[in-house]
Coordinates of C-alpha atoms in Angstrom, one line a residue:
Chain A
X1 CA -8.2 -32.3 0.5
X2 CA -4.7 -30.7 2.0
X3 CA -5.7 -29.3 5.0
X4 CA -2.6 -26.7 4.8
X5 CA -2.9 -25.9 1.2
X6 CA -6.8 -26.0 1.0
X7 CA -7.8 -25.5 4.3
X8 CA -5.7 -23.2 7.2
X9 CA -5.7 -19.3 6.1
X10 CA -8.6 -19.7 3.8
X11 CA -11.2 -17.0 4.3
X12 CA -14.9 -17.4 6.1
X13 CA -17.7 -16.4 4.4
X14 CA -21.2 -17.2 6.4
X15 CA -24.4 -18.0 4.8
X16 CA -25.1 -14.5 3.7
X17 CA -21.2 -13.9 2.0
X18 CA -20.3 -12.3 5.3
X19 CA -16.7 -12.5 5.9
X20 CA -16.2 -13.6 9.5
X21 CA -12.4 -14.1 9.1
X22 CA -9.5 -16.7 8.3
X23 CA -8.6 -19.9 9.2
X24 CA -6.5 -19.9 12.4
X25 CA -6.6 -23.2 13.5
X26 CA -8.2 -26.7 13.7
X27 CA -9.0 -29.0 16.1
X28 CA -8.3 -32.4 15.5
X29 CA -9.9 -35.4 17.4
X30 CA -8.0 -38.6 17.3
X31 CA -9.4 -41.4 19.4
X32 CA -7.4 -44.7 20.3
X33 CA -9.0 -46.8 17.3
X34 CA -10.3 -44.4 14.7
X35 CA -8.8 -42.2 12.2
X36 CA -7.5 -38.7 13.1
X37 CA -10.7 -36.2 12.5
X38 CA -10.7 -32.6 12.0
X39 CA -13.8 -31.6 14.3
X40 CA -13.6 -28.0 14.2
X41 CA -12.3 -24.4 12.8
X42 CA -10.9 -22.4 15.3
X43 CA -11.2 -18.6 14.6
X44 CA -9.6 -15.6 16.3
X45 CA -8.5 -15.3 20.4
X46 CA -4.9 -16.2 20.8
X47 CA -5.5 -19.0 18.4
X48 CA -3.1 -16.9 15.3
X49 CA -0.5 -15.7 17.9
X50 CA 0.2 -19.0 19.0
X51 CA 1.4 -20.3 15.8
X52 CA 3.9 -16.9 16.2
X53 CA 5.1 -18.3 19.5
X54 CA 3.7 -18.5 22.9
X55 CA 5.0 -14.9 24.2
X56 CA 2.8 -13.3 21.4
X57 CA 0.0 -15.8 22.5
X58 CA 0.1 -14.5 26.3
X59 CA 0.6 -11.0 24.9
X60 CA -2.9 -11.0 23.1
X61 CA -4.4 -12.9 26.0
X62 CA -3.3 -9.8 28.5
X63 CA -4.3 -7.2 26.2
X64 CA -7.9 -9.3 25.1
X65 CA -8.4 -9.1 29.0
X66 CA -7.6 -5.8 29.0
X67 CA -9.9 -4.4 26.1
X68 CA -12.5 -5.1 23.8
X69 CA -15.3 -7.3 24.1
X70 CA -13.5 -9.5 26.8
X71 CA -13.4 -12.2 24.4
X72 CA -10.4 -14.5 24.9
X73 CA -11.6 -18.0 23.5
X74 CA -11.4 -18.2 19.8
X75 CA -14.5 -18.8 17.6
X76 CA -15.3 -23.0 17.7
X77 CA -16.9 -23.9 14.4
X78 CA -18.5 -27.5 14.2
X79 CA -16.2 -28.9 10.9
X80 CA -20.1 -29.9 10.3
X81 CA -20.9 -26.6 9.2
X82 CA -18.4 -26.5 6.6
X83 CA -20.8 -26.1 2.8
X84 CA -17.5 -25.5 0.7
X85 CA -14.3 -25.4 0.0
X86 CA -13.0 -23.5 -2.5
X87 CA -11.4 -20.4 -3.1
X88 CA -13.3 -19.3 0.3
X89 CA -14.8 -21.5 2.8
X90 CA -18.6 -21.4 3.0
X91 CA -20.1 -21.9 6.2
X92 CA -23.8 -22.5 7.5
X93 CA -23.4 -20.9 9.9
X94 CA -24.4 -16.8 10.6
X95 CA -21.2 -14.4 11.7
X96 CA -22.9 -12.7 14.4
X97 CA -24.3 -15.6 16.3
X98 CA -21.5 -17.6 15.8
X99 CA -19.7 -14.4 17.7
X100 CA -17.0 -14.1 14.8
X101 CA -18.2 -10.1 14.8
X102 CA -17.7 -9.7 18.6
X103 CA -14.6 -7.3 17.7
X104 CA -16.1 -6.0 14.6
X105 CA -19.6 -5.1 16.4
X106 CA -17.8 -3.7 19.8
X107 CA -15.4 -1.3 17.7
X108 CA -18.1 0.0 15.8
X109 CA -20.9 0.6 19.1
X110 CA -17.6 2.2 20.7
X111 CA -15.9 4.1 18.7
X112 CA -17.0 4.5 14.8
X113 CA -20.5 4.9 15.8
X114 CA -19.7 7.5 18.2
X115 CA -17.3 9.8 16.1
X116 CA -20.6 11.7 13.4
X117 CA -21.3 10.2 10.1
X118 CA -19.6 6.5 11.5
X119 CA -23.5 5.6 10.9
X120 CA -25.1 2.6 12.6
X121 CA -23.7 -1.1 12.5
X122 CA -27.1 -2.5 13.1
X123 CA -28.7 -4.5 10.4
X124 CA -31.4 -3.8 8.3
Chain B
X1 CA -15.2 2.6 -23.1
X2 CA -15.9 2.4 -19.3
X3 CA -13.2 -0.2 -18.6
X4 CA -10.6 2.6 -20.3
X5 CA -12.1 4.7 -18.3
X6 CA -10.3 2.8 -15.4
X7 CA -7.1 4.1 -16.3
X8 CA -7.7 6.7 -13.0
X9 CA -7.2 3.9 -11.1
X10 CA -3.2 3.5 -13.0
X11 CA -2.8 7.3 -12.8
X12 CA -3.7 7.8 -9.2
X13 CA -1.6 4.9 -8.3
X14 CA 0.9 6.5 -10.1
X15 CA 0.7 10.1 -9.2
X16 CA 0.4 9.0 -5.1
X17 CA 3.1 6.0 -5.0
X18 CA 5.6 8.2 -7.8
X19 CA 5.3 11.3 -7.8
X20 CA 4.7 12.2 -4.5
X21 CA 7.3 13.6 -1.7
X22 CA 10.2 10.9 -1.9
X23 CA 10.8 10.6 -5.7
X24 CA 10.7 14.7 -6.1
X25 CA 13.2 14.8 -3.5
X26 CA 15.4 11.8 -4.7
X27 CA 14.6 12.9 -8.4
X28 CA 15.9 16.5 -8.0
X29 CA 18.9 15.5 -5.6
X30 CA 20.1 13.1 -8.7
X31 CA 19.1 15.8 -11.1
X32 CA 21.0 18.5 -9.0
X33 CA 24.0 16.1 -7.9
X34 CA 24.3 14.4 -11.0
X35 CA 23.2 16.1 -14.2
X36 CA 21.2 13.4 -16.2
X37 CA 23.5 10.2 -15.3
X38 CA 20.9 8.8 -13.1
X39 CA 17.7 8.8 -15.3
X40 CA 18.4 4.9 -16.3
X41 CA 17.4 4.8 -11.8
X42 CA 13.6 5.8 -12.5
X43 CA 13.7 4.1 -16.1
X44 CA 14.8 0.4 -14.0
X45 CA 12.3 1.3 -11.1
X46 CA 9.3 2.5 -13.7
X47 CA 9.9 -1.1 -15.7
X48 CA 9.7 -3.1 -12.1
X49 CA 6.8 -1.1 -11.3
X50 CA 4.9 -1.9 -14.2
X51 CA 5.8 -5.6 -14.2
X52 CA 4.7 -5.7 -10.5
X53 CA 1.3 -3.8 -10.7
X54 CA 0.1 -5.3 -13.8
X55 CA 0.7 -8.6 -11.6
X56 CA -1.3 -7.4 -8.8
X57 CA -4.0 -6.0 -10.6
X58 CA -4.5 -9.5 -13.1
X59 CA -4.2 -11.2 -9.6
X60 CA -7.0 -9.5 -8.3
X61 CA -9.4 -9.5 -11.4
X62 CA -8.7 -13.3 -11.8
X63 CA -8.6 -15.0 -8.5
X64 CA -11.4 -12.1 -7.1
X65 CA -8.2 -12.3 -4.4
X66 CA -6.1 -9.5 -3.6
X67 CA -2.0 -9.8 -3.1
X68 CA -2.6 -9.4 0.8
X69 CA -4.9 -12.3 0.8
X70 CA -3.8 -14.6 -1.0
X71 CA -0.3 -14.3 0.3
X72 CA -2.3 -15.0 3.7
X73 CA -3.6 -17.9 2.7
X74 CA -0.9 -19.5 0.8
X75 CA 2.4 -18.2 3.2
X76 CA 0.0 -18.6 6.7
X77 CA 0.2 -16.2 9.2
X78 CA 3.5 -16.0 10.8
X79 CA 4.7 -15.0 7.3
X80 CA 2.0 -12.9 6.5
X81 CA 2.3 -10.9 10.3
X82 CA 5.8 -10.4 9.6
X83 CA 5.4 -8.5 6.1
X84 CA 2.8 -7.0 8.0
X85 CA 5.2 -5.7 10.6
X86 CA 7.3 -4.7 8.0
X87 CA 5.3 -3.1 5.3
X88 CA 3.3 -1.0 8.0
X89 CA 6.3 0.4 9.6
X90 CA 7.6 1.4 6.6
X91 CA 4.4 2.6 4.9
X92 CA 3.7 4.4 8.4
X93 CA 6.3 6.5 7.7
X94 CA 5.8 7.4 4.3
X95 CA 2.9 8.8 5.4
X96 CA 4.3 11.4 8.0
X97 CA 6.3 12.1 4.9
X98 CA 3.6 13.1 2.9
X99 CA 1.1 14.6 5.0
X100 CA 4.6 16.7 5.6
X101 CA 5.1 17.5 2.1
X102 CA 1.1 18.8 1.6
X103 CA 2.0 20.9 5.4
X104 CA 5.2 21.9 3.5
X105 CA 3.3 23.0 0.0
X106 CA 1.1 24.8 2.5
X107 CA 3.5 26.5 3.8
X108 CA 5.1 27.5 0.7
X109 CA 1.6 29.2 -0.5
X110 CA 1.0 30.7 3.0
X111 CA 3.7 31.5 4.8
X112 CA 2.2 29.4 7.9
X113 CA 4.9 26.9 9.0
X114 CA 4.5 23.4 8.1
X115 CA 3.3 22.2 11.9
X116 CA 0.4 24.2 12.1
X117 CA -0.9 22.0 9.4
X118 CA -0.4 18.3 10.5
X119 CA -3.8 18.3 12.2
X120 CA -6.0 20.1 9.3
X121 CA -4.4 18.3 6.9
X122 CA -4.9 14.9 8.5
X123 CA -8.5 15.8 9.8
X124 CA -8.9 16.0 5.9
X125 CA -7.6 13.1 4.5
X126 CA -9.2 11.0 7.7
X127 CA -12.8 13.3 6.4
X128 CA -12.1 12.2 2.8
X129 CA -11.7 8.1 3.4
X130 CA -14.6 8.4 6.0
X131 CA -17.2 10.2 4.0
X132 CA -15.6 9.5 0.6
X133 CA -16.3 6.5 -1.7
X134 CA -13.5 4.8 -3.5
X135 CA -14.3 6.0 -7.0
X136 CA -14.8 9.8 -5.2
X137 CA -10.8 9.4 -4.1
X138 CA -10.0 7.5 -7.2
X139 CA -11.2 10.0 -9.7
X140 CA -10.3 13.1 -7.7
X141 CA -6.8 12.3 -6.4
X142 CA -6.3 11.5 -9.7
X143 CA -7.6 14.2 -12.0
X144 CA -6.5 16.9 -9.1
X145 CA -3.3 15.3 -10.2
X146 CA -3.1 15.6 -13.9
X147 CA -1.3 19.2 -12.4
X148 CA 2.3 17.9 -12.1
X149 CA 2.6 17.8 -15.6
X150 CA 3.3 21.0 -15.4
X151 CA 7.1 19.5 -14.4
X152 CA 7.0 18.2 -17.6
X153 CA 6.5 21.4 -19.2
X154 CA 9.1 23.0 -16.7
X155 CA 11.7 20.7 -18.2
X156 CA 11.2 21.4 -21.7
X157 CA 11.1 24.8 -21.6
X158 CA 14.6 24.3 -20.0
X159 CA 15.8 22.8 -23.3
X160 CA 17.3 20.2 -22.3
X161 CA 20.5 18.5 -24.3
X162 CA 18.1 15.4 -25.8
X163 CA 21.0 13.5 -26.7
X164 CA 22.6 13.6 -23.4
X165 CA 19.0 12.6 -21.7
X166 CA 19.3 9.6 -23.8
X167 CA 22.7 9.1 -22.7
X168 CA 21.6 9.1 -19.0
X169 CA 19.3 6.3 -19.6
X170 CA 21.9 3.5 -19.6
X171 CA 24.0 3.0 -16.5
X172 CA 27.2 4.6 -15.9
X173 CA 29.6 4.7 -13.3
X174 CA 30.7 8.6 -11.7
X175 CA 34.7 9.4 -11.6
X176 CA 33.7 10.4 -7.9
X177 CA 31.4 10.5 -5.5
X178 CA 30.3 6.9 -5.8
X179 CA 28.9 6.1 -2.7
X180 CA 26.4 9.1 -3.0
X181 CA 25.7 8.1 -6.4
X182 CA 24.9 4.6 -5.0
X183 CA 23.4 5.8 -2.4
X184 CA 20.4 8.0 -4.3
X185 CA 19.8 5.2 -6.8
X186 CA 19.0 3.2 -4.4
X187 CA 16.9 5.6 -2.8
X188 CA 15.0 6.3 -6.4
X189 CA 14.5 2.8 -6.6
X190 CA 13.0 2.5 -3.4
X191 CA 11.0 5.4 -3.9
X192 CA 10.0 4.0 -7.5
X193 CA 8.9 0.1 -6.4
X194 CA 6.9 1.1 -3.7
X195 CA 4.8 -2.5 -2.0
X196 CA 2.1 -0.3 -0.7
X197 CA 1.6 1.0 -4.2
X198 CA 1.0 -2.9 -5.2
X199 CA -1.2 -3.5 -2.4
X200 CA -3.7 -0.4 -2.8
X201 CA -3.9 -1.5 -6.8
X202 CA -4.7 -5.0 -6.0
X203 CA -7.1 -3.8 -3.7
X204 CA -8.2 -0.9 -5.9
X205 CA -9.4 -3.5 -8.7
X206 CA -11.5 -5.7 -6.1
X207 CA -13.1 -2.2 -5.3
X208 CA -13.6 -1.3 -8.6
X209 CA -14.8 -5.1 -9.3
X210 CA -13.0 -5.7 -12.2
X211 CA -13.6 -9.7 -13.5
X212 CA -11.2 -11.7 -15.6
X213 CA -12.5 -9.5 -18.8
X214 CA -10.1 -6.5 -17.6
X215 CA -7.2 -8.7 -17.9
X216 CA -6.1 -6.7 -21.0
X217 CA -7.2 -3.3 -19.6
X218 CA -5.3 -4.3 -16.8
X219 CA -2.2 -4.8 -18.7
X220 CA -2.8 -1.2 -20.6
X221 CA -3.8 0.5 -17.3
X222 CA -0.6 -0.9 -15.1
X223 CA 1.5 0.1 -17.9
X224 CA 0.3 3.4 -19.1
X225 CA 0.1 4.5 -15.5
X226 CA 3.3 3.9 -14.5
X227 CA 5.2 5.3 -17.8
X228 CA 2.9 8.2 -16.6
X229 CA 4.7 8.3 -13.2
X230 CA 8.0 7.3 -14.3
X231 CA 7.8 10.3 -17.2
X232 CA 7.0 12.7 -14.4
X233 CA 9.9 11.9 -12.4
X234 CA 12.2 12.2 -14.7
X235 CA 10.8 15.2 -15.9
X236 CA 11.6 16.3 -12.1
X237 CA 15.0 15.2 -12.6
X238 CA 15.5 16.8 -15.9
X239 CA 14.6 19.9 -14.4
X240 CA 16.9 19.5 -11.2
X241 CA 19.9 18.6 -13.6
X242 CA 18.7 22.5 -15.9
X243 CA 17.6 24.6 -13.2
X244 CA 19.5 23.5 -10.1
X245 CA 23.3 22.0 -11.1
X246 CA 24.7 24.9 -13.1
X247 CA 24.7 26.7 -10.0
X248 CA 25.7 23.9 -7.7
X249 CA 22.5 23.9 -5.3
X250 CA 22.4 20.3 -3.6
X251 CA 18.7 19.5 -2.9
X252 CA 18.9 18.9 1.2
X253 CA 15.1 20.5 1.7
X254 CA 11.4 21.2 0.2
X255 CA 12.2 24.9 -0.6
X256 CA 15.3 24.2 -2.9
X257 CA 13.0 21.8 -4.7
X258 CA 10.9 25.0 -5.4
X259 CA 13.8 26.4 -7.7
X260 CA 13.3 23.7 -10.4
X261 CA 10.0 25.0 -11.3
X262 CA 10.6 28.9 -11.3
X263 CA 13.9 28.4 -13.1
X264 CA 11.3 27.8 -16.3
X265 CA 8.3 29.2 -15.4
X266 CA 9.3 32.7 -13.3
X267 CA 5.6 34.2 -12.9
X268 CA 3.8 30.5 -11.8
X269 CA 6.7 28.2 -11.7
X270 CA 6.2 28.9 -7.4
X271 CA 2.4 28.7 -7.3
X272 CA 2.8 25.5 -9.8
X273 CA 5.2 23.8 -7.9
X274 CA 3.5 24.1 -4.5
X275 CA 0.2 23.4 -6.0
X276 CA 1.6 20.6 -7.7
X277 CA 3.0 19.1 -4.5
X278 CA 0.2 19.2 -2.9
X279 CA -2.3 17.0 -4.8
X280 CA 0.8 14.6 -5.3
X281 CA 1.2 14.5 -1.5
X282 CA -2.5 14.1 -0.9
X283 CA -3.0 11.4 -3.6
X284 CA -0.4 10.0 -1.6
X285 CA -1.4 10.4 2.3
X286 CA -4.7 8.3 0.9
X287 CA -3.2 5.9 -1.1
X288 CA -0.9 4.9 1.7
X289 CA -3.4 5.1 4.6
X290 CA -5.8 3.2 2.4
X291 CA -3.5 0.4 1.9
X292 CA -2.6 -0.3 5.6
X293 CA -6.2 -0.7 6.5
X294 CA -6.5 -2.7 3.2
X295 CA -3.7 -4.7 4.8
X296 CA -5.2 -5.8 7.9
X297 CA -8.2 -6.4 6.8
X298 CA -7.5 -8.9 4.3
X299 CA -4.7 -10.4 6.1
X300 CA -7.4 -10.8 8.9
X301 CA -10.6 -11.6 7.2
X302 CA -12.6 -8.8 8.0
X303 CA -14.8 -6.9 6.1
X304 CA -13.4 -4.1 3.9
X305 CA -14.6 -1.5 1.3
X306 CA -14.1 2.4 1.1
X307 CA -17.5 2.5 -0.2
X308 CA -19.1 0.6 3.0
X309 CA -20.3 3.0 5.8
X310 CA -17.6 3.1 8.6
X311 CA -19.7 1.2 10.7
X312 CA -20.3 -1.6 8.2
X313 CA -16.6 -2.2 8.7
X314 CA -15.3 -0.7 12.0
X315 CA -12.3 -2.4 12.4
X316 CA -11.1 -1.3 8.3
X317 CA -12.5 2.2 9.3
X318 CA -10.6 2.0 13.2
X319 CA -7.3 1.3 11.5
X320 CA -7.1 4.3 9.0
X321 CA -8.2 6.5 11.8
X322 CA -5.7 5.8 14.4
X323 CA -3.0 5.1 11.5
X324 CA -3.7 9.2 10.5
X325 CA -4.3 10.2 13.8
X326 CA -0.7 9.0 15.2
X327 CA 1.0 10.0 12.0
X328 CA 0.4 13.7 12.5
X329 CA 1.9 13.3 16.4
X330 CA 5.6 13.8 15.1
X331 CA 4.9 16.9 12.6
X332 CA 3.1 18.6 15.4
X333 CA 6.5 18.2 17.0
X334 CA 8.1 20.0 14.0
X335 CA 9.9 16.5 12.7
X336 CA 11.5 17.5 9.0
X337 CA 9.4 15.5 6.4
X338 CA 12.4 15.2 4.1
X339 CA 14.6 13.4 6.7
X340 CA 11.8 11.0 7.8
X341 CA 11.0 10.6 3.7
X342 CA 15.1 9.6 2.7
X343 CA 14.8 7.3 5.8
X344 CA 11.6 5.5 4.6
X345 CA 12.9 5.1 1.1
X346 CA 15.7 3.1 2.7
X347 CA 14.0 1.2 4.8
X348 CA 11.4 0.2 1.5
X349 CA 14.3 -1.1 0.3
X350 CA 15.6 -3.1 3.0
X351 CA 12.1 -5.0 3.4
X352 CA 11.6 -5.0 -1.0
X353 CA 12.5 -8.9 -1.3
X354 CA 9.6 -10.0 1.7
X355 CA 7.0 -7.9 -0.5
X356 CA 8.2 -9.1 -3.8
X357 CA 9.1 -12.8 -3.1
X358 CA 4.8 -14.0 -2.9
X359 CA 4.4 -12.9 -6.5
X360 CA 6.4 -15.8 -8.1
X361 CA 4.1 -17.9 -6.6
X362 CA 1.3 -16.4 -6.4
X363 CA 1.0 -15.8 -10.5
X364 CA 2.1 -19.1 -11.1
X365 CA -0.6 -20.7 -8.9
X366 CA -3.2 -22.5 -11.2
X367 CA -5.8 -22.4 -8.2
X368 CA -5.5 -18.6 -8.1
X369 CA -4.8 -17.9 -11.5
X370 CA -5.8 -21.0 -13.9
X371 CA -5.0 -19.8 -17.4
X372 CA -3.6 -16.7 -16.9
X373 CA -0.6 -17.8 -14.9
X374 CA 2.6 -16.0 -15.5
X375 CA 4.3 -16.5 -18.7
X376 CA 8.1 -17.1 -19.2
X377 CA 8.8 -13.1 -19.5
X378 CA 6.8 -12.4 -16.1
X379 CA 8.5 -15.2 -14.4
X380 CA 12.1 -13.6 -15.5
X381 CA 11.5 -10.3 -14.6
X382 CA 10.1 -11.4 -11.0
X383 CA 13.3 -13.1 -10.5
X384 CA 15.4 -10.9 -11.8
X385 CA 13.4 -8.0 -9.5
X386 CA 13.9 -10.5 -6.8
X387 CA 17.6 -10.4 -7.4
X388 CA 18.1 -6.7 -7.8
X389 CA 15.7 -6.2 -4.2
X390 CA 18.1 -8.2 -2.7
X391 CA 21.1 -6.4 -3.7
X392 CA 19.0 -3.2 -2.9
X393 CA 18.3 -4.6 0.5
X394 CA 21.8 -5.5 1.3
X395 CA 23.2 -1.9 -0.1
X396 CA 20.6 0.1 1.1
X397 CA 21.3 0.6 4.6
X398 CA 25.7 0.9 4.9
X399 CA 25.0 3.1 1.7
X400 CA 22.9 5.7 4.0
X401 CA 25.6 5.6 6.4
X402 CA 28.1 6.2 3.9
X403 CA 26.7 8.2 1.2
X404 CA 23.7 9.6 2.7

């Protein structure tokens, strides 16, 4: 597997076809005798603005502090819980717990649902 | 017969990213500067167009991907946020342009000046993409549209000299005047080989769910729907180059524009023309607003669809709202559509190559494509579009100065 061609950018999909975003990052765990091992996926936060430069990274930090669902970490996700690679990357995982819909579920309780006919973001 | 029946989607991409407020204007300033010598302008921009949507649209219905996400993941995000920068600006601006041109046709019908319509008019496009499925804004914007053919029959009732539209189908070079003559071909191509147009067609067929099966529709669709455009804008131009340069009117706002229609048609040619430019405009204002949401959300992975509740995907829904909202700030403020719509055309220019350089690879990607990569012809007339974007992108700007 290429991690930059098959891997980084590729789109989430949870265990229900959820999207819950791309592929910003990965975290790589290389210990003094093993081989270098990709441990986890790294959604959202400042994690995409980084790989712009660190002014954009700082930027997005300020205004995550600032507004929203006070998240600034980006989503961790256990390389474990990777089901797939393909077109999409298949996760076991569930968007919601994994808190890849903190942004998506505080703009809608916020703002869409408050504005009439925005309906409800609450599942079934 | 229902995959056909898909051809709405070609002919309201068509009627919202051609005939809509910049290629009237740049159509009937060519038409009224030039006579017929810059018909071979929309002719280039209509064969590009084609080329280009059929690419998106067999992207989509093959790889299930759109052009927006796979250039994400392919390019990575540094090169995907700064299209993004790009295309929104520009596309941002189009669409104070055309909620300005429906204000304008308003105006025209009512006599109430063009501000006092930037916030009903946005309030109702926002109303339509809130409460609206895809298919509602597909098949309305484009059978409300089916009413600028009424150009066509403006121009023929002109009588136009056949042999000298012909003639103005292959380039030629002014005796004078050349750098204004440069200067509106570029703007008709900009006008013509619109990215948003790309991006709301790739997205259009995920909407519409269309499988590798409508990779021959596709082909028929993209191309019938842009000759349909392409037609209509020369048609515009045919008309300018009739009604408008015998008596040497030069097209600087909406109003002139007018003149082209009730040259032919004296009793309706007004009430045609307004009409006309207002479903064109609208078809437009959603078109555009759709495909910056469509933007970010497939650049960012979030969850998208017109035909979703807004809460099933706030962030899609939060970025067409805002986008609307702002964009009727500066026509509340009186800002002339027709300046901010020559600018835009420009400026699409300028940023053409960073939208168009992704579809050589993209099509010729076996992981995205597989069998129906690009062939030989495709692969040409991407490069040879990528070539002519950058000459439009390096002309485009000193031309405005100059001959603008």
């Amino acid at each position: 597997m290429d991690l930059v061609r098959d891997v980084m950018d590729k789109k989430l999909v949870d265990r229900k076809d959820c999207e819950m975003g791309r592929v910003d990052g990965l975290v790589m765990h290389v210990g003094p005798s093993s081989q270098p091992r990709v441990t986890h996926i790294l959604v959202g936060g400042t994690t995409p603005w980084m790989r712009l430069g660190p002014v954009f990274s700082r930027i997005s930090a300020r205004l995550a502090r600032l507004w929203g669902p006070k998240r600034t970490e980006p989503v961790r996700i256990p390389w474990s819980r990777v089901k797939t690679v393909g077109k999409d990357i298949k996760l076991d995982v569930m968007a919601r717990e994994a808190g890849a819909l903190d942004w998506e579920i505080w703009i809608s309780r916020h703002i869409i649902e408050r504005i009439p006919g925005g309906g409800t973001e609450e599942e079934e | 017969m229902k995959k056909i029946l898909q051809i709405t989607l070609g002919i309201v991409t068509s009627v919202g990213g051609f005939l809509e407020i910049g290629s009237v204007t740049t159509a009937a300033q060519a038409g009224a500067a030039f006579g017929y010598q810059l018909l071979w302008a929309i002719l280039l921009g209509t064969l590009c167009l084609i080329f280009l949507v059929e690419m998106s649209g067999r992207l989509s219905a093959v790889s299930k991907h759109t052009i927006v996400e796979a250039m994400r993941e392919r390019f990575g995000f540094p090169f995907f946020f700064i299209v993004l920068v790009g295309m929104v600006l520009v596309a941002f601006l189009v669409l104070i342009a055309e909620l300005g041109g429906i204000g304008f046709s308003l105006q025209l019908l009512t006599g109430i000046g063009f501000p006092w319509w930037a916030v009903p008019v946005s309030l109702l496009v926002w109303l339509l993409m809130w409460k609206g499925t895809f298919g509602l804004i597909e098949n309305g914007a484009s059978l409300l549209g089916l009413v600028t053919i009424s150009f066509v029959v403006a121009a023929i009732r002109l009588h136009p000299d056949w042999s000298g539209v012909a003639a103005g189908l292959l380039p030629a070079m002014p005796q004078s005047d050349k750098a204004h003559y440069g200067f509106i071909a570029v703007s008709i191509m900009g006008a013509s080989i619109s990215p948003y147009l790309m991006y709301f067609y790739s997205s259009g067929a995920i909407e519409d769910k269309w499988d590798e099966t409508y990779v021959g529709v596709n082909r028929f669709i993209a191309g019938f729907g842009m000759t349909f455009g392409g037609f209509l804008s020369m048609a515009v131009l045919v008309a300018a180059a009739l009604a408008l340069q015998p008596r040497g009117i030069q097209v600087d706002d909406f109003h002139q524009s007018a003149l082209l229609m009730t040259t032919a048609l004296p009793r309706w040619g007004f009430y045609l023309f307004a009409i006309s430019m207002l479903f064109a405009c609208f078809g437009a204002a959603l078109e555009v607003s759709l495909a910056i949401a469509y933007f970010f959300a497939q650049g960012f992975g979030w969850n998208w669809g017109e035909d979703l509740e807004p809460s099933k995907d706030a962030r899609f829904s939060f970025v067409y709202t805002i986008i609307i909202l702002l964009a009727a700030v500066p026509l509340l403020f009186g800002i002339d559509p027709v300046k901010v719509t020559i600018m835009s055309m420009a400026l699409t220019a300028a940023t053409l190559p960073l939208a168009i350089i992704p579809f050589l690879f993209l099509l010729n990607d076996p992981i995205y494509m597989g069998k129906h990569r690009n062939g030989w012809l495709s692969n040409s007339v991407v490069a040879i579009i990528i070539v002519v974007s950058f000459v439009l992108a390096v002309i485009s700007i000193p031309l405005q100065i100059i001959g603008g």
